[in-house]
mmCIF file of C-alpha atoms in Angstrom:
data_model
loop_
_atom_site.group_PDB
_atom_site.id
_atom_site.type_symbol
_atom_site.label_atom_id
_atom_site.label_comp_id
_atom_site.label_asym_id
_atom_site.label_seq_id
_atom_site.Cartn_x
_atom_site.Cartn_y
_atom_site.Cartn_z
ATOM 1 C CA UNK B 29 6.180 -0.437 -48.801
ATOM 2 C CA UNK B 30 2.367 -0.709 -47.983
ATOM 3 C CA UNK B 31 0.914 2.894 -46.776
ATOM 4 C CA UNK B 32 -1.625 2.539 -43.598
ATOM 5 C CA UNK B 33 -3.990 5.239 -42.977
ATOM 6 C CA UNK B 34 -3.832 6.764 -38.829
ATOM 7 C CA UNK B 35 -6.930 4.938 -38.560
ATOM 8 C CA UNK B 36 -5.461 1.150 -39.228
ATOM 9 C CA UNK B 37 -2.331 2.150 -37.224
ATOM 10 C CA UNK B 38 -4.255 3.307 -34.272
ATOM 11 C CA UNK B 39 -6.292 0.125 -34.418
ATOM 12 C CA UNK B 40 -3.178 -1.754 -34.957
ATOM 13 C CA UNK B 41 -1.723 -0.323 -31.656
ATOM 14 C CA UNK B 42 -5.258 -0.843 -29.653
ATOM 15 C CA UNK B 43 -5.135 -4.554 -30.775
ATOM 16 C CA UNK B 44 -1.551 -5.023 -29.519
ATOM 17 C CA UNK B 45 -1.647 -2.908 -26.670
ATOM 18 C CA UNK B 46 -4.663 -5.124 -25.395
ATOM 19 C CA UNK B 47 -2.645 -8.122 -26.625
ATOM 20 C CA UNK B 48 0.468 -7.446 -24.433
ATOM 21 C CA UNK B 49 -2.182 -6.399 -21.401
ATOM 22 C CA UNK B 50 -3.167 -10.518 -21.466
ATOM 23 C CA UNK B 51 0.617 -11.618 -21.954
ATOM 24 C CA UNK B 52 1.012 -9.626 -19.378
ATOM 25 C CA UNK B 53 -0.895 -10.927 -16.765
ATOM 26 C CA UNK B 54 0.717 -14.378 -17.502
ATOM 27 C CA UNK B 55 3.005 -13.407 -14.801
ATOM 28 C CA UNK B 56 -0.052 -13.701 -12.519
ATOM 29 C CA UNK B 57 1.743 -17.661 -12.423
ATOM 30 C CA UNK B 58 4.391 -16.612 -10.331
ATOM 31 C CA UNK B 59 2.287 -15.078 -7.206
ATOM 32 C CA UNK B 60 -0.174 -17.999 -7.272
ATOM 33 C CA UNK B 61 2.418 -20.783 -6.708
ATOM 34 C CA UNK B 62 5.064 -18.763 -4.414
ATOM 35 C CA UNK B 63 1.556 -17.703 -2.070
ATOM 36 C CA UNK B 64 0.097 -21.302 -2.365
ATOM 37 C CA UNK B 65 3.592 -22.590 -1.204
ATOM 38 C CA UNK B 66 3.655 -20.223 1.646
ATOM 39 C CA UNK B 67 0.366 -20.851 2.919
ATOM 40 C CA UNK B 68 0.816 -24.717 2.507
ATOM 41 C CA UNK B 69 3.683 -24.615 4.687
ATOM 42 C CA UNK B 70 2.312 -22.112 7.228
ATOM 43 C CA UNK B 71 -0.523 -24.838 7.033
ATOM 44 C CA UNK B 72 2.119 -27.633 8.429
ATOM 45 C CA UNK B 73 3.652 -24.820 10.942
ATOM 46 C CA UNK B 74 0.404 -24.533 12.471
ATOM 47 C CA UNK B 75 -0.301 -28.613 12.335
ATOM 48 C CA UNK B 76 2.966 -28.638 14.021
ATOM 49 C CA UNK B 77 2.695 -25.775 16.837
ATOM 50 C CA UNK B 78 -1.066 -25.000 17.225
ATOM 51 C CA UNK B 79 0.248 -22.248 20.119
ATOM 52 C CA UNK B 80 2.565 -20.418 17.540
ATOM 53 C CA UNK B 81 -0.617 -19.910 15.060
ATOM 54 C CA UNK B 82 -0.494 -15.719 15.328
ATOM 55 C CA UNK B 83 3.171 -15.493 14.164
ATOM 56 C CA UNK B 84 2.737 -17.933 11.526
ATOM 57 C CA UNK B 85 0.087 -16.296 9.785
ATOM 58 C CA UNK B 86 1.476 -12.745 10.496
ATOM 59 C CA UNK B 87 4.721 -14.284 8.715
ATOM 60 C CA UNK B 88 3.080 -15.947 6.346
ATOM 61 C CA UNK B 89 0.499 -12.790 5.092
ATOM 62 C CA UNK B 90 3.774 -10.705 5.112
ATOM 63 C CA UNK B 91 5.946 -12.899 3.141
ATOM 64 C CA UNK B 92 3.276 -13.621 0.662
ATOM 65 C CA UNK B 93 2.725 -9.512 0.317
ATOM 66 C CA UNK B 94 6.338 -9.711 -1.054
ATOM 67 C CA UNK B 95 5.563 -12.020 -2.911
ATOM 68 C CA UNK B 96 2.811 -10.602 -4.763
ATOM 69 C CA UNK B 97 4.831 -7.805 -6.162
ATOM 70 C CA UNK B 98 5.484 -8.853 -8.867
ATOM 71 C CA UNK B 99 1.948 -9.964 -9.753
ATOM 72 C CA UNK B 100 1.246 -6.308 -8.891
ATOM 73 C CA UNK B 101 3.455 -5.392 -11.542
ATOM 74 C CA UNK B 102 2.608 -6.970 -14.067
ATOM 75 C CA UNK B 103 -1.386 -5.938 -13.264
ATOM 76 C CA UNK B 104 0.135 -2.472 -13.190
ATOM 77 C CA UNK B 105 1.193 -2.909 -16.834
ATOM 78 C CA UNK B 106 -1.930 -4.469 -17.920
ATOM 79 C CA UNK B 107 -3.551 -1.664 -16.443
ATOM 80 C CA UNK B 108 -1.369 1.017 -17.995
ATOM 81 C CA UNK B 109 -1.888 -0.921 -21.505
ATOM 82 C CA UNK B 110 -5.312 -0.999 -21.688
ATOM 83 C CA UNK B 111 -6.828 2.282 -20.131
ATOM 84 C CA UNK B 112 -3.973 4.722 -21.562
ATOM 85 C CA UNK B 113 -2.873 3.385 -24.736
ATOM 86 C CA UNK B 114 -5.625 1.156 -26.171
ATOM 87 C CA UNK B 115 -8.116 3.432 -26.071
ATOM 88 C CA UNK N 15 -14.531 3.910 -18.704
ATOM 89 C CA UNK N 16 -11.678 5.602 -16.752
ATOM 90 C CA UNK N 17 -10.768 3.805 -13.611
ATOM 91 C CA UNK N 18 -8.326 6.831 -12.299
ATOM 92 C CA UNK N 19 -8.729 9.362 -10.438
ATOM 93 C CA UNK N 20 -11.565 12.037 -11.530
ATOM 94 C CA UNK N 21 -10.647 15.746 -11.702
ATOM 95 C CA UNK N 22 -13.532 17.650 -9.203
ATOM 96 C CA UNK N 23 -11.965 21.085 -9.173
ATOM 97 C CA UNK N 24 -9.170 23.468 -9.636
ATOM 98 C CA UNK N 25 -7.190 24.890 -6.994
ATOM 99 C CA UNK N 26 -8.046 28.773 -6.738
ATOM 100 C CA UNK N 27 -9.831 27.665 -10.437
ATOM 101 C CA UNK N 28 -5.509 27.271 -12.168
ATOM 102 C CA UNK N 29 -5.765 24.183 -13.958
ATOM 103 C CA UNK N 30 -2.184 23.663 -13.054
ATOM 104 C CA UNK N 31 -3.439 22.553 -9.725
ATOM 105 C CA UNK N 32 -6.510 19.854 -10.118
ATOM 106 C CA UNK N 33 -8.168 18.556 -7.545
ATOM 107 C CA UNK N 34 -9.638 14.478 -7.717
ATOM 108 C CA UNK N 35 -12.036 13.110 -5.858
ATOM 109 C CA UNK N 36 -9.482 10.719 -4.434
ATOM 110 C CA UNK N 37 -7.978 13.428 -2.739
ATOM 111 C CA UNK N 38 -11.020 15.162 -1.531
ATOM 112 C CA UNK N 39 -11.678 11.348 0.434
ATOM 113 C CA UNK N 40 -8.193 11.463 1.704
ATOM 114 C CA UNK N 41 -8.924 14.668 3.623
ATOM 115 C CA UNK N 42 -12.062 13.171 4.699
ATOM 116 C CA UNK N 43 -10.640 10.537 6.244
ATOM 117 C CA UNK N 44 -7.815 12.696 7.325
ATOM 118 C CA UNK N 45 -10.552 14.602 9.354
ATOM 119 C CA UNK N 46 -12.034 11.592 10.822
ATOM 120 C CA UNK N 47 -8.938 10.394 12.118
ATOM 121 C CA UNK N 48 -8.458 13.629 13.847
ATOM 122 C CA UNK N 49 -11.817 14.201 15.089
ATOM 123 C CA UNK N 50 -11.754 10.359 16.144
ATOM 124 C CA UNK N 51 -8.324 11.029 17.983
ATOM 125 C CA UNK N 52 -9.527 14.001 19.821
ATOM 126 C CA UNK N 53 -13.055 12.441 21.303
ATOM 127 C CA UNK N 54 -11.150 8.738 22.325
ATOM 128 C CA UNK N 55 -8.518 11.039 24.693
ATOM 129 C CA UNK N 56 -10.950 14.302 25.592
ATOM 130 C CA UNK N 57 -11.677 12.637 28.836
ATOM 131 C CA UNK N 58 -9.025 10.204 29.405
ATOM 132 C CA UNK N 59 -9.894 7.989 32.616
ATOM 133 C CA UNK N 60 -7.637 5.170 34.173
ATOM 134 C CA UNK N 61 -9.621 2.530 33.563
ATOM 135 C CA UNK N 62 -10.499 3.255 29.773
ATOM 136 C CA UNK N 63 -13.771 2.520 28.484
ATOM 137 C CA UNK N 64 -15.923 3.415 25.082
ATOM 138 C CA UNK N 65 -13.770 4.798 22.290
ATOM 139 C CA UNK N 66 -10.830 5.344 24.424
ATOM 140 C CA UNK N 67 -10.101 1.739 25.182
ATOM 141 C CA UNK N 68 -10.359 1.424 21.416
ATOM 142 C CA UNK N 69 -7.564 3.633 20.630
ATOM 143 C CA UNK N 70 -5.302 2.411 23.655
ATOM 144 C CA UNK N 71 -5.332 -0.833 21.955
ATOM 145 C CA UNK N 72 -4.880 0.503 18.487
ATOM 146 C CA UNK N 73 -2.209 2.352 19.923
ATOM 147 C CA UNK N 74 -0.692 -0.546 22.006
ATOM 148 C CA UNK N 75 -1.154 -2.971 18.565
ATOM 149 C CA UNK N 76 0.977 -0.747 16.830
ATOM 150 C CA UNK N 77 3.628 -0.134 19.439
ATOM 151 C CA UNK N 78 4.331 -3.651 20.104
ATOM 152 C CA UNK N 79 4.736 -4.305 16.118
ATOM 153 C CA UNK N 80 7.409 -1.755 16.222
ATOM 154 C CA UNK N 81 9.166 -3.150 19.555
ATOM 155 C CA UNK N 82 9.188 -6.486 18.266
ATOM 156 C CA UNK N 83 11.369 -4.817 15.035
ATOM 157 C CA UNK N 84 13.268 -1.881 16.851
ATOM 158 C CA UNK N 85 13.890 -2.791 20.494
ATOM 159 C CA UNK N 86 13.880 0.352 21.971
ATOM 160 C CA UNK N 87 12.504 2.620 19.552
ATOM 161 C CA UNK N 88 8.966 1.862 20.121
ATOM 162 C CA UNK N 89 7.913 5.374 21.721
ATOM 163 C CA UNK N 90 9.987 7.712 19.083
ATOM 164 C CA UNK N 91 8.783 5.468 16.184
ATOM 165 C CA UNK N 92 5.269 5.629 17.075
ATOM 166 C CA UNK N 93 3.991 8.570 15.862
ATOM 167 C CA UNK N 94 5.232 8.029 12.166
ATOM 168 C CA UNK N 95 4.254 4.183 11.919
ATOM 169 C CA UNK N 96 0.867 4.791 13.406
ATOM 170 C CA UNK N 97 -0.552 7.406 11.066
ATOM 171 C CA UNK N 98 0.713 4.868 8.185
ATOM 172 C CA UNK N 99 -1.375 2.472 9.870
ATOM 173 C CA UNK N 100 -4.110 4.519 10.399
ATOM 174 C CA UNK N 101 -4.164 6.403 7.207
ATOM 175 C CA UNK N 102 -3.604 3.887 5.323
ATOM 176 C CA UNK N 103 -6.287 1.333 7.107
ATOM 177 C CA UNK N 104 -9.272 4.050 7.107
ATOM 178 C CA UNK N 105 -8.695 4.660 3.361
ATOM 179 C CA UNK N 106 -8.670 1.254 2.337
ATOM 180 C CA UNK N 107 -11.900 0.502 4.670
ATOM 181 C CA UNK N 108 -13.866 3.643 3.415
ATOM 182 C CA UNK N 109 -14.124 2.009 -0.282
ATOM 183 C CA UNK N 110 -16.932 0.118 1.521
ATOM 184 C CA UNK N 111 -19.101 2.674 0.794
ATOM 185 C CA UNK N 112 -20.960 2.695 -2.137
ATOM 186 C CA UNK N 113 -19.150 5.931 -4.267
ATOM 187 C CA UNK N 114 -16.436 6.345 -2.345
ATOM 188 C CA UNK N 115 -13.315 6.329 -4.244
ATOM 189 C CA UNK N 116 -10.422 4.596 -1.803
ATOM 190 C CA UNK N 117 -7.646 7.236 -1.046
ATOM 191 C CA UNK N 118 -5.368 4.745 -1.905
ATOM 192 C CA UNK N 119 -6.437 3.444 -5.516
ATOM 193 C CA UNK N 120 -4.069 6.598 -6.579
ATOM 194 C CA UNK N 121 -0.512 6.656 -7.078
ATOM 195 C CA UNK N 122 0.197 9.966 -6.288
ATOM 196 C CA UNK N 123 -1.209 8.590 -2.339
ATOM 197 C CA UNK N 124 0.593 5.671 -2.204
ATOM 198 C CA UNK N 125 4.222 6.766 -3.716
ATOM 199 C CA UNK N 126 3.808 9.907 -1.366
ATOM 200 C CA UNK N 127 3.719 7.477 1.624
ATOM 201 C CA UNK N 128 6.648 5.658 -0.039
ATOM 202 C CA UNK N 129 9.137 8.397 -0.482
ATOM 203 C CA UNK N 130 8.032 9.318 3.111
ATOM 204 C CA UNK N 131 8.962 5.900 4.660
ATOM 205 C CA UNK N 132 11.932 6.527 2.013
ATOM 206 C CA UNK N 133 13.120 9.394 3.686
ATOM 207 C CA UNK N 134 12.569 8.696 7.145
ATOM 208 C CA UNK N 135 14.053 5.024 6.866
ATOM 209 C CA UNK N 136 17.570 6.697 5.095
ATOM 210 C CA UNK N 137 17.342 9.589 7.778
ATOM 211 C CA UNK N 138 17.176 7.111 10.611
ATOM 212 C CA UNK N 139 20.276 5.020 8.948
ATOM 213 C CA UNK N 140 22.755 8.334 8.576
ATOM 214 C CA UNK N 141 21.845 9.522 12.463
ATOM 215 C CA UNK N 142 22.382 6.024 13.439
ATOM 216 C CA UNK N 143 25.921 5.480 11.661
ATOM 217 C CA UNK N 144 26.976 8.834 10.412
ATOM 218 C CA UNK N 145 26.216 10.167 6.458
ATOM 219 C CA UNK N 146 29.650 8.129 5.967
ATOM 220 C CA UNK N 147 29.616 4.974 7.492
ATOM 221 C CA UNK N 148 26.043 5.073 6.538
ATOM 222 C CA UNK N 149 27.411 5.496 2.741
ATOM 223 C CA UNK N 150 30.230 2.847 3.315
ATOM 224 C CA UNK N 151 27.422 0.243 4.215
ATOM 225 C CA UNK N 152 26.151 0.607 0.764
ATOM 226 C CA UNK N 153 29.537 -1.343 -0.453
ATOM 227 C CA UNK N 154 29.349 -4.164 1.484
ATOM 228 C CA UNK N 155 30.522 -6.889 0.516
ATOM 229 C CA UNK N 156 32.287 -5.768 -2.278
ATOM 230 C CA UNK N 157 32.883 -1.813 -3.436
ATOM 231 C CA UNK N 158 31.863 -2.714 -6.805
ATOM 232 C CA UNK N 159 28.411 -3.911 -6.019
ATOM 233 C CA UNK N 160 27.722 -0.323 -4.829
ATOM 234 C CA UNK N 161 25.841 0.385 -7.900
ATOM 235 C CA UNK N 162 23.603 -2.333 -7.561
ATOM 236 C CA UNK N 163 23.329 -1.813 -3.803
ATOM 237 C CA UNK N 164 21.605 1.947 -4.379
ATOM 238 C CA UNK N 165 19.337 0.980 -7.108
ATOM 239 C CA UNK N 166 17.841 -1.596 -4.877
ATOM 240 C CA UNK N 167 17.086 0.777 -2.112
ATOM 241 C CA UNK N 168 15.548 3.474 -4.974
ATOM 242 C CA UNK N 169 13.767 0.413 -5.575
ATOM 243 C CA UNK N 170 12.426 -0.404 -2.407
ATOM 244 C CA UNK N 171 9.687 3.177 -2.520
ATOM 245 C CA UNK N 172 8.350 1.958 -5.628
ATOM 246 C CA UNK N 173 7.978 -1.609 -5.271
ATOM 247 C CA UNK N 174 6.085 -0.472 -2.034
ATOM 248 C CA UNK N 175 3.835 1.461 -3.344
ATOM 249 C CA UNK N 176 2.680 0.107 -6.393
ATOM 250 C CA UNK N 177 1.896 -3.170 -4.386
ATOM 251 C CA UNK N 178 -0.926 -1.156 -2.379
ATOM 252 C CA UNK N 179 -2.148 0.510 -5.268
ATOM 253 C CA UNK N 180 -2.145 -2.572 -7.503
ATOM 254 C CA UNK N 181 -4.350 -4.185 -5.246
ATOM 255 C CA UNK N 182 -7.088 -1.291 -4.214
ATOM 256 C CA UNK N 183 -6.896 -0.130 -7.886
ATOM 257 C CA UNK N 184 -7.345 -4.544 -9.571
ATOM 258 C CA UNK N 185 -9.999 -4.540 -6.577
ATOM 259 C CA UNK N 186 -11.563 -1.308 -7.760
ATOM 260 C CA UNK N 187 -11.365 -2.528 -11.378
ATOM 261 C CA UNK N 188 -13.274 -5.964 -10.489
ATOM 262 C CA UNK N 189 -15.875 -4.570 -9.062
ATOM 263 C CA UNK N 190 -16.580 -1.996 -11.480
ATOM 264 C CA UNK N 191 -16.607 -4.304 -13.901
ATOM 265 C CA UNK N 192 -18.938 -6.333 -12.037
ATOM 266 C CA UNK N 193 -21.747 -3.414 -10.837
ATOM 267 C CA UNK N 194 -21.251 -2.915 -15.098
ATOM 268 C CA UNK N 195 -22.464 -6.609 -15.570
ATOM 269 C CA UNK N 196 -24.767 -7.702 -12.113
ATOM 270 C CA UNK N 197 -25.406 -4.602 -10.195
ATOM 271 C CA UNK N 198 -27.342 -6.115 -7.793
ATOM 272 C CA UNK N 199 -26.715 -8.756 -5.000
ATOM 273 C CA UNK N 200 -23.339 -9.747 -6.296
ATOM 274 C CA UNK N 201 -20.662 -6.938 -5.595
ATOM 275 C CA UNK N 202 -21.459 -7.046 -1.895
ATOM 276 C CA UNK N 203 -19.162 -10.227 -1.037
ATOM 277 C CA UNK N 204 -16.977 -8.611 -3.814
ATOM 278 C CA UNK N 205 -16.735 -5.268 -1.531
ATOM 279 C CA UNK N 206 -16.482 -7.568 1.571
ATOM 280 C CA UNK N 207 -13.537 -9.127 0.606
ATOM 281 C CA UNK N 208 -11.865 -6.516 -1.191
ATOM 282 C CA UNK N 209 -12.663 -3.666 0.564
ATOM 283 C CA UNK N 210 -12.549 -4.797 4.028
ATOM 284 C CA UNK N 211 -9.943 -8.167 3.937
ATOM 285 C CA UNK N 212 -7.726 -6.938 1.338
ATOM 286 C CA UNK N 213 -7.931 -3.691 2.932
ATOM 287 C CA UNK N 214 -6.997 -3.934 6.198
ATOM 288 C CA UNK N 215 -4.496 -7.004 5.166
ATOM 289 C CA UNK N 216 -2.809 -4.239 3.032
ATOM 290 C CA UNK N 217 -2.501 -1.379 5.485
ATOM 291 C CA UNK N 218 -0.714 -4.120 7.920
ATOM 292 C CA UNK N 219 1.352 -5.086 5.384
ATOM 293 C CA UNK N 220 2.248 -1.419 4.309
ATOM 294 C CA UNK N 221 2.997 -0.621 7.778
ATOM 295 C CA UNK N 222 5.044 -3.874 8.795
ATOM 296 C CA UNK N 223 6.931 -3.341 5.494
ATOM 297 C CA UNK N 224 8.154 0.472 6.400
ATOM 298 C CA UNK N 225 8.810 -1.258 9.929
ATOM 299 C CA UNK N 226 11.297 -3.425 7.916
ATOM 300 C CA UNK N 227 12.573 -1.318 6.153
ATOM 301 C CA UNK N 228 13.183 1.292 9.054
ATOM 302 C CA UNK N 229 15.130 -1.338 10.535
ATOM 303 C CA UNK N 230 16.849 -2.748 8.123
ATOM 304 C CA UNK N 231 18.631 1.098 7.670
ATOM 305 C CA UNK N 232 19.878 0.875 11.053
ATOM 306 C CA UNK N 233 21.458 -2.337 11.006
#
């Protein structure tokens, strides 16, 4: 069993805390693609009914907002990685 | 670098009680709002002009939003739904400012609206059906999802929250790191669109959101 002085361990944990902060953000996919989708087909609502265009985007910017969360999380995470346990 | 909240002060100087400068904003912008409210309706006229035409549509904005959700409920609802609104909208639009901290880019701001939306949205359920038919709704459609049923709504505060503060806290972050790298020209379409489109996008969405949530606890 190989000793590590607090010094390599606590650079150890910095590394992979600021590792898991970018795997993290991965799920940043997910938001992207479900809001693109959204505003694509709020996109062909409005083509469709120029008169309805208000309701579609409040609809759309809500739905998206649900969407986001968990983008949100996982920036949350990140955030929590990197300024409370990597440094 | 600490993005978080800074400590100013202490509370009659006991360090259990610190004071950040995110809070210190929030009562600024608590005070505008007030001082605001009290100049648009000091001399209210029929016809409404200036500031107090302003505030009649504010007011009216809001008030349909919550008709359109609660048929009915518009006038009791309005008082609660439009300081979220407000609140929330002033804070996220004072980050425009260079060294102003938004209100909101703290958790203890944003999960404090939560559980209050939280509270009022259960409240409004139990007076609507009763604590126990209120309770009973919480098994539907089977008794055994009633687990799963209540940690979805303890749920519902946080996810709320944390998607305001996510975004004025990344938005913060960005341009910090940016004013760190090009302090010049660049971080004013960077404040633009995250201080004043993200902003006011978010307070909508926080408000619509405890709308929706409001209503879906008196279904």
């Amino acid at each position: 069993m190989v000793e590590f002085s607090p010094e390599v361990i606590d650079t150890i944990i910095s590394a992979a805390a600021l590792l898991g902060a970018g795997f993290a953000m991965i799920a940043g996919i997910g938001p992207g693609v479900g809001q693109g989708y959204a505003a694509g087909k709020a996109v062909e609502g409005v083509a469709r009914q120029p008169e309805a265009r208000g309701n579609i985007i409040t609809t759309m910017l809500l739905g998206q907002a649900v969407a986001e969360s968990t983008g949100i999380y996982s920036l949350v995470i990140a955030i929590v990685l990197i300024f409370t346990i990597a440094t | 670098m600490d993005p978080g909240p800074q400590v100013v002060t202490y509370l009659f100087g006991n360090e259990a009680l610190p004071i950040t400068d995110t809070l210190i904003w929030a009562w600024v912008v608590c005070i505008v709002i007030i001082i605001g409210a009290r100049l648009a309706t000091r001399e209210m006229k029929l016809v409404p002009e200036g500031l107090q035409n302003f505030a009649e549509l504010t007011v009216e904005l809001i008030y349909e939003q919550i008709e359109a959700m609660m048929p009915g409920e518009g006038r009791r609802m309005l008082p609660f739904i439009a300081t979220i609104f407000l609140f929330i909208g002033l804070s996220n639009l004072v980050g425009f400012i260079p060294g102003v901290v938004n209100p909101t880019a703290d958790i203890n701001t944003t999960l404090g609206l939560g559980l209050g939306v939280f509270l009022v949205s259960h409240y409004e359920g139990m007076k609507k059906h009763g604590i126990l038919g209120y309770l009973k709704g919480f098994g539907e459609p089977v008794i055994i999802l009633f687990p799963l049923n209540v940690v979805g709504e303890l749920a519902k505060p946080i996810s709320h929250s944390f998607r305001l503060f996510g975004n004025m806290v990344g938005g913060g972050i960005i341009i910090m790191l940016i004013y760190s790298a090009a302090p010049w020209v660049l971080p004013v379409p960077l404040h633009a669109w995250f201080d004043l489109f993200v902003g006011a996008v978010q307070a909508l969405i926080f408000g619509m959101i405890a709308i929706a949530y409001i209503a879906v606890c008196r279904d």
